Short mmCIF file of N, CA and C in Angstrom, two decimals:
data_model
loop_
_atom_site.label_atom_id
_atom_site.label_comp_id
_atom_site.label_asym_id
_atom_site.label_seq_id
_atom_site.Cartn_x
_atom_site.Cartn_y
_atom_site.Cartn_z
N ASP S 1 0.85 -1.18 0.00
CA ASP S 1 0.00 0.00 0.00
C ASP S 1 0.88 1.23 0.00
N GLU S 2 0.63 2.11 -0.93
CA GLU S 2 1.46 3.31 -1.04
C GLU S 2 0.62 4.47 -1.57
N VAL S 3 1.01 5.66 -1.22
CA VAL S 3 0.35 6.86 -1.70
C VAL S 3 1.02 7.28 -3.00
N ILE S 4 0.24 7.53 -4.02
CA ILE S 4 0.80 7.97 -5.30
C ILE S 4 1.05 9.47 -5.22
N ILE S 5 2.29 9.85 -5.50
CA ILE S 5 2.68 11.25 -5.42
C ILE S 5 3.25 11.69 -6.76
N ASP S 6 2.79 12.80 -7.27
CA ASP S 6 3.34 13.43 -8.49
C ASP S 6 3.25 12.53 -9.72
N LEU S 7 2.26 11.65 -9.81
CA LEU S 7 2.17 10.76 -10.96
C LEU S 7 2.00 11.56 -12.25
N HIS S 8 1.07 12.51 -12.25
CA HIS S 8 0.82 13.30 -13.46
C HIS S 8 2.07 14.06 -13.89
N ASP S 9 2.75 14.69 -12.94
CA ASP S 9 3.97 15.45 -13.26
C ASP S 9 5.06 14.56 -13.81
N LYS S 10 5.23 13.37 -13.23
CA LYS S 10 6.27 12.46 -13.70
C LYS S 10 6.00 11.98 -15.12
N ILE S 11 4.74 11.64 -15.41
CA ILE S 11 4.41 11.19 -16.77
C ILE S 11 4.65 12.31 -17.77
N LYS S 12 4.25 13.52 -17.45
CA LYS S 12 4.44 14.64 -18.37
C LYS S 12 5.92 14.97 -18.57
N SER S 13 6.73 14.88 -17.51
CA SER S 13 8.15 15.21 -17.66
C SER S 13 8.90 14.12 -18.43
N ILE S 14 8.54 12.86 -18.21
CA ILE S 14 9.22 11.77 -18.92
C ILE S 14 8.91 11.82 -20.42
N THR S 15 7.68 12.16 -20.74
CA THR S 15 7.27 12.13 -22.16
C THR S 15 7.29 13.51 -22.80
N SER S 16 7.91 14.48 -22.15
CA SER S 16 7.99 15.86 -22.64
C SER S 16 6.61 16.45 -22.91
N GLY S 17 5.62 16.04 -22.13
CA GLY S 17 4.29 16.62 -22.23
C GLY S 17 3.38 16.00 -23.26
N TYR S 18 3.83 14.97 -23.98
CA TYR S 18 3.02 14.39 -25.05
C TYR S 18 2.11 13.25 -24.58
N ALA S 19 2.34 12.69 -23.43
CA ALA S 19 1.57 11.53 -23.00
C ALA S 19 0.26 11.94 -22.34
N SER S 20 -0.66 11.02 -22.38
CA SER S 20 -1.90 11.17 -21.63
C SER S 20 -2.24 9.79 -21.08
N PHE S 21 -3.13 9.75 -20.13
CA PHE S 21 -3.51 8.44 -19.59
C PHE S 21 -4.98 8.45 -19.26
N ASP S 22 -5.58 7.29 -19.39
CA ASP S 22 -6.98 7.10 -19.07
C ASP S 22 -7.08 6.37 -17.75
N TYR S 23 -8.11 6.66 -17.04
CA TYR S 23 -8.30 5.98 -15.77
C TYR S 23 -9.79 5.86 -15.48
N GLU S 24 -10.10 4.93 -14.62
CA GLU S 24 -11.46 4.75 -14.16
C GLU S 24 -11.48 4.93 -12.65
N LYS S 25 -12.50 5.63 -12.19
CA LYS S 25 -12.63 5.83 -10.76
C LYS S 25 -13.02 4.53 -10.08
N SER S 26 -12.42 4.26 -8.97
CA SER S 26 -12.79 3.08 -8.19
C SER S 26 -13.25 3.54 -6.81
N GLU S 27 -13.67 2.60 -6.05
CA GLU S 27 -14.14 2.91 -4.70
C GLU S 27 -12.96 3.32 -3.82
N PRO S 28 -13.17 4.27 -2.93
CA PRO S 28 -12.09 4.65 -2.00
C PRO S 28 -11.69 3.46 -1.13
N GLN S 29 -10.40 3.37 -0.84
CA GLN S 29 -9.88 2.29 -0.01
C GLN S 29 -9.26 2.87 1.25
N VAL S 30 -9.37 2.14 2.31
CA VAL S 30 -8.80 2.57 3.59
C VAL S 30 -7.30 2.29 3.56
N ALA S 31 -6.51 3.29 3.96
CA ALA S 31 -5.06 3.13 4.03
C ALA S 31 -4.56 3.69 5.36
N ASP S 32 -3.47 3.15 5.83
CA ASP S 32 -2.87 3.59 7.09
C ASP S 32 -1.89 4.72 6.79
N ILE S 33 -2.42 5.94 6.74
CA ILE S 33 -1.62 7.11 6.36
C ILE S 33 -1.42 7.99 7.59
N VAL S 34 -0.20 8.51 7.73
CA VAL S 34 0.13 9.38 8.86
C VAL S 34 0.77 10.67 8.36
N ARG S 35 0.70 11.68 9.18
CA ARG S 35 1.36 12.96 8.89
C ARG S 35 2.67 12.99 9.66
N VAL S 36 3.75 13.24 8.94
CA VAL S 36 5.08 13.32 9.55
C VAL S 36 5.45 14.80 9.65
N ASP S 37 5.68 15.25 10.87
CA ASP S 37 6.05 16.65 11.12
C ASP S 37 7.55 16.76 11.31
N ILE S 38 8.12 17.85 10.84
CA ILE S 38 9.54 18.14 11.03
C ILE S 38 9.65 19.25 12.06
N LEU S 39 10.48 19.01 13.07
CA LEU S 39 10.69 19.98 14.14
C LEU S 39 12.14 20.45 14.12
N LEU S 40 12.34 21.77 14.16
CA LEU S 40 13.67 22.35 14.29
C LEU S 40 13.76 22.98 15.67
N ASN S 41 14.60 22.43 16.51
CA ASN S 41 14.73 22.87 17.91
C ASN S 41 13.39 22.89 18.62
N GLY S 42 12.56 21.90 18.33
CA GLY S 42 11.28 21.78 19.00
C GLY S 42 10.16 22.57 18.37
N ASN S 43 10.45 23.41 17.37
CA ASN S 43 9.43 24.20 16.69
C ASN S 43 9.02 23.50 15.40
N GLN S 44 7.73 23.30 15.23
CA GLN S 44 7.24 22.61 14.05
C GLN S 44 7.34 23.52 12.83
N VAL S 45 7.83 22.96 11.72
CA VAL S 45 7.92 23.69 10.45
C VAL S 45 6.88 23.07 9.52
N ASP S 46 5.74 23.77 9.38
CA ASP S 46 4.62 23.22 8.61
C ASP S 46 4.98 22.97 7.16
N ALA S 47 5.83 23.80 6.58
CA ALA S 47 6.17 23.67 5.17
C ALA S 47 6.93 22.37 4.87
N LEU S 48 7.55 21.78 5.87
CA LEU S 48 8.33 20.56 5.66
C LEU S 48 7.56 19.29 6.03
N SER S 49 6.35 19.44 6.58
CA SER S 49 5.55 18.28 6.96
C SER S 49 5.04 17.58 5.70
N PHE S 50 4.84 16.26 5.80
CA PHE S 50 4.34 15.51 4.66
C PHE S 50 3.49 14.34 5.13
N ILE S 51 2.73 13.78 4.19
CA ILE S 51 1.86 12.64 4.48
C ILE S 51 2.48 11.42 3.83
N SER S 52 2.48 10.31 4.56
CA SER S 52 3.10 9.09 4.06
C SER S 52 2.39 7.87 4.64
N HIS S 53 2.57 6.75 4.00
CA HIS S 53 2.05 5.49 4.54
C HIS S 53 2.89 5.14 5.77
N ARG S 54 2.25 4.59 6.77
CA ARG S 54 2.92 4.32 8.05
C ARG S 54 4.13 3.40 7.88
N SER S 55 4.08 2.47 6.93
CA SER S 55 5.17 1.50 6.76
C SER S 55 6.47 2.14 6.29
N VAL S 56 6.39 3.27 5.59
CA VAL S 56 7.61 3.92 5.09
C VAL S 56 7.85 5.28 5.72
N ALA S 57 6.99 5.69 6.64
CA ALA S 57 7.09 7.03 7.23
C ALA S 57 8.39 7.22 8.00
N GLU S 58 8.81 6.21 8.75
CA GLU S 58 10.03 6.34 9.56
C GLU S 58 11.25 6.52 8.67
N ASN S 59 11.35 5.72 7.61
CA ASN S 59 12.50 5.84 6.70
C ASN S 59 12.53 7.20 6.01
N ARG S 60 11.38 7.65 5.55
CA ARG S 60 11.32 8.96 4.87
C ARG S 60 11.64 10.09 5.84
N GLY S 61 11.15 10.00 7.07
CA GLY S 61 11.46 11.01 8.07
C GLY S 61 12.94 11.07 8.37
N ARG S 62 13.57 9.90 8.48
CA ARG S 62 15.01 9.85 8.76
C ARG S 62 15.81 10.42 7.59
N MET S 63 15.42 10.07 6.36
CA MET S 63 16.12 10.58 5.17
C MET S 63 15.99 12.10 5.08
N LEU S 64 14.80 12.61 5.37
CA LEU S 64 14.58 14.05 5.29
C LEU S 64 15.40 14.78 6.36
N ALA S 65 15.47 14.22 7.56
CA ALA S 65 16.26 14.83 8.63
C ALA S 65 17.75 14.85 8.26
N GLU S 66 18.25 13.76 7.68
CA GLU S 66 19.65 13.70 7.25
C GLU S 66 19.93 14.72 6.14
N ARG S 67 18.99 14.84 5.22
CA ARG S 67 19.17 15.80 4.12
C ARG S 67 19.19 17.23 4.65
N LEU S 68 18.33 17.51 5.63
CA LEU S 68 18.35 18.84 6.25
C LEU S 68 19.66 19.10 6.97
N LYS S 69 20.19 18.07 7.63
CA LYS S 69 21.45 18.23 8.36
C LYS S 69 22.58 18.62 7.41
N LYS S 70 22.59 18.02 6.22
CA LYS S 70 23.63 18.33 5.24
C LYS S 70 23.51 19.75 4.71
N ASN S 71 22.30 20.31 4.68
CA ASN S 71 22.08 21.59 4.01
C ASN S 71 21.90 22.78 4.94
N ILE S 72 21.68 22.56 6.23
CA ILE S 72 21.57 23.68 7.16
C ILE S 72 22.95 23.99 7.71
N LYS S 73 23.31 25.25 7.67
CA LYS S 73 24.63 25.66 8.16
C LYS S 73 24.67 25.57 9.68
N ARG S 74 25.87 25.33 10.20
CA ARG S 74 26.05 25.26 11.65
C ARG S 74 25.81 26.63 12.27
N GLN S 75 25.21 26.63 13.43
CA GLN S 75 24.86 27.86 14.14
C GLN S 75 25.79 28.00 15.36
N GLN S 76 25.62 29.07 16.09
CA GLN S 76 26.37 29.28 17.33
C GLN S 76 25.85 28.34 18.43
N PHE S 77 24.70 27.74 18.20
CA PHE S 77 24.09 26.85 19.19
C PHE S 77 23.73 25.53 18.52
N GLU S 78 23.48 24.53 19.33
CA GLU S 78 23.12 23.20 18.83
C GLU S 78 21.74 23.24 18.19
N VAL S 79 21.59 22.57 17.04
CA VAL S 79 20.31 22.49 16.35
C VAL S 79 19.86 21.04 16.33
N ASN S 80 18.65 20.80 16.80
CA ASN S 80 18.07 19.46 16.78
C ASN S 80 17.00 19.40 15.69
N ILE S 81 17.13 18.43 14.81
CA ILE S 81 16.15 18.21 13.75
C ILE S 81 15.44 16.91 14.09
N GLN S 82 14.11 16.97 14.18
CA GLN S 82 13.35 15.78 14.55
C GLN S 82 12.23 15.55 13.55
N ALA S 83 11.96 14.29 13.27
CA ALA S 83 10.78 13.90 12.50
C ALA S 83 9.85 13.20 13.48
N ALA S 84 8.58 13.60 13.50
CA ALA S 84 7.65 13.06 14.48
C ALA S 84 6.31 12.73 13.85
N ILE S 85 5.72 11.66 14.36
CA ILE S 85 4.34 11.31 14.02
C ILE S 85 3.54 11.59 15.28
N GLY S 86 2.73 12.64 15.24
CA GLY S 86 2.02 13.07 16.45
C GLY S 86 3.04 13.56 17.46
N VAL S 87 3.08 12.91 18.62
CA VAL S 87 4.05 13.29 19.65
C VAL S 87 5.23 12.33 19.69
N LYS S 88 5.18 11.25 18.90
CA LYS S 88 6.25 10.26 18.90
C LYS S 88 7.34 10.66 17.92
N VAL S 89 8.55 10.87 18.43
CA VAL S 89 9.70 11.23 17.60
C VAL S 89 10.23 9.95 16.95
N ILE S 90 10.29 9.95 15.61
CA ILE S 90 10.75 8.75 14.90
C ILE S 90 12.18 8.88 14.40
N ALA S 91 12.68 10.12 14.32
CA ALA S 91 14.06 10.32 13.88
C ALA S 91 14.57 11.62 14.50
N LYS S 92 15.84 11.60 14.91
CA LYS S 92 16.44 12.81 15.49
C LYS S 92 17.87 12.92 15.00
N VAL S 93 18.22 14.12 14.54
CA VAL S 93 19.57 14.40 14.06
C VAL S 93 20.03 15.68 14.76
N ARG S 94 21.29 15.71 15.12
CA ARG S 94 21.85 16.85 15.85
C ARG S 94 22.92 17.52 14.99
N ILE S 95 22.83 18.86 14.87
CA ILE S 95 23.89 19.64 14.23
C ILE S 95 24.67 20.30 15.35
N PRO S 96 25.94 19.95 15.52
CA PRO S 96 26.71 20.51 16.63
C PRO S 96 26.97 22.02 16.43
N PRO S 97 27.16 22.75 17.52
CA PRO S 97 27.40 24.19 17.39
C PRO S 97 28.80 24.48 16.86
N VAL S 98 28.96 25.68 16.33
CA VAL S 98 30.27 26.14 15.89
C VAL S 98 31.10 26.40 17.15
N ARG S 99 32.31 25.91 17.17
CA ARG S 99 33.15 26.07 18.34
C ARG S 99 34.07 27.27 18.17
N LYS S 100 34.20 28.04 19.21
CA LYS S 100 35.13 29.16 19.21
C LYS S 100 35.95 29.04 20.49
N ASP S 101 37.26 29.13 20.34
CA ASP S 101 38.13 29.01 21.49
C ASP S 101 38.22 30.36 22.19
N VAL S 102 37.47 30.52 23.29
CA VAL S 102 37.45 31.79 24.01
C VAL S 102 38.70 31.99 24.85
N LEU S 103 39.52 30.95 24.94
CA LEU S 103 40.73 31.08 25.75
C LEU S 103 41.88 31.70 24.96
N VAL S 104 41.65 31.99 23.67
CA VAL S 104 42.68 32.62 22.85
C VAL S 104 42.32 34.09 22.70
N LYS S 105 43.18 34.95 23.19
CA LYS S 105 42.98 36.40 23.08
C LYS S 105 44.09 36.97 22.21
N SER S 106 43.73 37.53 21.09
CA SER S 106 44.65 38.12 20.11
C SER S 106 45.86 37.22 19.84
N GLY S 107 45.59 35.95 19.60
CA GLY S 107 46.63 35.00 19.22
C GLY S 107 47.37 34.36 20.37
N LYS S 108 47.13 34.83 21.58
CA LYS S 108 47.82 34.27 22.74
C LYS S 108 46.82 33.51 23.61
N VAL S 109 47.25 32.37 24.11
CA VAL S 109 46.39 31.56 24.97
C VAL S 109 46.40 32.14 26.37
N VAL S 110 45.18 32.29 26.92
CA VAL S 110 45.08 32.74 28.30
C VAL S 110 45.55 31.60 29.17
N GLY S 111 46.63 31.78 29.83
CA GLY S 111 47.18 30.69 30.64
C GLY S 111 48.02 31.25 31.74
N GLY S 112 48.57 30.39 32.51
CA GLY S 112 49.39 30.82 33.63
C GLY S 112 48.53 31.45 34.71
N GLY S 113 49.07 31.59 35.82
CA GLY S 113 48.32 32.23 36.90
C GLY S 113 47.20 31.36 37.41
N ASP S 114 46.18 32.02 37.88
CA ASP S 114 45.06 31.33 38.53
C ASP S 114 44.12 30.70 37.50
N ILE S 115 43.66 29.49 37.74
CA ILE S 115 42.77 28.76 36.82
C ILE S 115 41.39 29.40 36.75
N THR S 116 41.04 30.21 37.74
CA THR S 116 39.70 30.80 37.77
C THR S 116 39.48 31.74 36.59
N ARG S 117 40.54 32.30 36.01
CA ARG S 117 40.38 33.17 34.82
C ARG S 117 39.82 32.36 33.66
N LYS S 118 40.37 31.17 33.45
CA LYS S 118 39.88 30.30 32.38
C LYS S 118 38.43 29.87 32.66
N GLN S 119 38.18 29.48 33.89
CA GLN S 119 36.84 29.04 34.25
C GLN S 119 35.82 30.15 34.06
N LYS S 120 36.21 31.39 34.36
CA LYS S 120 35.31 32.53 34.21
C LYS S 120 34.97 32.73 32.73
N LEU S 121 35.97 32.65 31.85
CA LEU S 121 35.72 32.82 30.42
C LEU S 121 34.83 31.72 29.87
N LEU S 122 35.10 30.48 30.26
CA LEU S 122 34.29 29.36 29.79
C LEU S 122 32.85 29.42 30.31
N LYS S 123 32.69 29.86 31.57
CA LYS S 123 31.35 29.99 32.14
C LYS S 123 30.57 31.09 31.42
N LYS S 124 31.25 32.18 31.10
CA LYS S 124 30.60 33.29 30.40
C LYS S 124 30.14 32.84 29.01
N GLN S 125 30.99 32.05 28.32
CA GLN S 125 30.63 31.54 26.99
C GLN S 125 29.43 30.60 27.10
N LYS S 126 29.44 29.75 28.10
CA LYS S 126 28.36 28.78 28.29
C LYS S 126 27.03 29.50 28.52
N GLU S 127 27.03 30.55 29.33
CA GLU S 127 25.81 31.31 29.60
C GLU S 127 25.32 32.02 28.34
N GLY S 128 26.26 32.55 27.56
CA GLY S 128 25.89 33.23 26.32
C GLY S 128 25.25 32.28 25.32
N LYS S 129 25.81 31.07 25.19
CA LYS S 129 25.24 30.08 24.27
C LYS S 129 23.86 29.63 24.74
N LYS S 130 23.70 29.50 26.05
CA LYS S 130 22.40 29.10 26.60
C LYS S 130 21.34 30.15 26.27
N ARG S 131 21.70 31.43 26.45
CA ARG S 131 20.78 32.53 26.16
C ARG S 131 20.48 32.59 24.66
N LEU S 132 21.50 32.38 23.84
CA LEU S 132 21.33 32.41 22.39
C LEU S 132 20.42 31.29 21.92
N LYS S 133 20.54 30.12 22.52
CA LYS S 133 19.69 28.99 22.12
C LYS S 133 18.23 29.27 22.46
N MET S 134 17.98 29.98 23.56
CA MET S 134 16.61 30.28 23.96
C MET S 134 15.94 31.23 22.97
N VAL S 135 16.66 32.20 22.45
CA VAL S 135 16.05 33.19 21.55
C VAL S 135 16.41 32.95 20.09
N GLY S 136 17.41 32.12 19.84
CA GLY S 136 17.88 31.93 18.46
C GLY S 136 16.94 31.07 17.65
N ASN S 137 16.64 31.52 16.44
CA ASN S 137 15.82 30.75 15.52
C ASN S 137 16.71 30.19 14.43
N VAL S 138 16.41 29.00 13.98
CA VAL S 138 17.18 28.38 12.92
C VAL S 138 16.66 28.90 11.59
N GLN S 139 17.57 29.39 10.76
CA GLN S 139 17.20 29.88 9.44
C GLN S 139 17.43 28.77 8.43
N VAL S 140 16.37 28.34 7.75
CA VAL S 140 16.49 27.33 6.71
C VAL S 140 16.68 28.06 5.39
N SER S 141 17.84 27.85 4.78
CA SER S 141 18.12 28.54 3.52
C SER S 141 17.23 28.01 2.41
N HIS S 142 17.12 28.79 1.35
CA HIS S 142 16.30 28.41 0.19
C HIS S 142 16.83 27.12 -0.42
N LYS S 143 18.16 26.99 -0.49
CA LYS S 143 18.78 25.80 -1.05
C LYS S 143 18.42 24.56 -0.23
N ALA S 144 18.48 24.68 1.10
CA ALA S 144 18.15 23.55 1.97
C ALA S 144 16.68 23.18 1.82
N PHE S 145 15.83 24.18 1.71
CA PHE S 145 14.41 23.94 1.57
C PHE S 145 14.11 23.19 0.27
N LEU S 146 14.73 23.63 -0.82
CA LEU S 146 14.51 22.97 -2.11
C LEU S 146 15.07 21.55 -2.16
N SER S 147 16.19 21.34 -1.47
CA SER S 147 16.78 19.99 -1.46
C SER S 147 15.86 18.99 -0.75
N VAL S 148 15.11 19.47 0.21
CA VAL S 148 14.20 18.61 0.93
C VAL S 148 12.98 18.27 0.06
N LEU S 149 12.55 19.22 -0.75
CA LEU S 149 11.38 18.99 -1.58
C LEU S 149 11.66 18.03 -2.73
N GLU S 150 12.91 17.91 -3.13
CA GLU S 150 13.25 16.97 -4.20
C GLU S 150 13.08 15.55 -3.69
N ARG S 151 12.71 14.66 -4.60
CA ARG S 151 12.50 13.26 -4.18
C ARG S 151 13.65 12.43 -4.65
#
């Protein structure tokens, strides 16, 4: 059991628009279809959601999450990409944050002396990243969006 997607478009593109097809209407059939939602850092992106048969939904969700991971640029904070059916997460991919060495000041490593200087810098960076993650939104580029729509 599978959902037919883009049949008309595929036939027209393969035959350069010259083909046509005849069909007869049949009775509707019951199918186990689910909606797969894509979440970026816990926020649902409606434009990336799709409908699929339950038997292949997990694989398609995982493939879409991996494709997004390849095309979304790394941010200053961690980005979690999830595919979910309802509230059940079926696939999760993590994009690690961009690392910046805060212990290097104008080419010189902060070192020597008391260790609390290093700890203070690292703590300050950690708090800044935490604050940035709370307000930071993930920007999905046009290229990444189009790559997901391709089959």
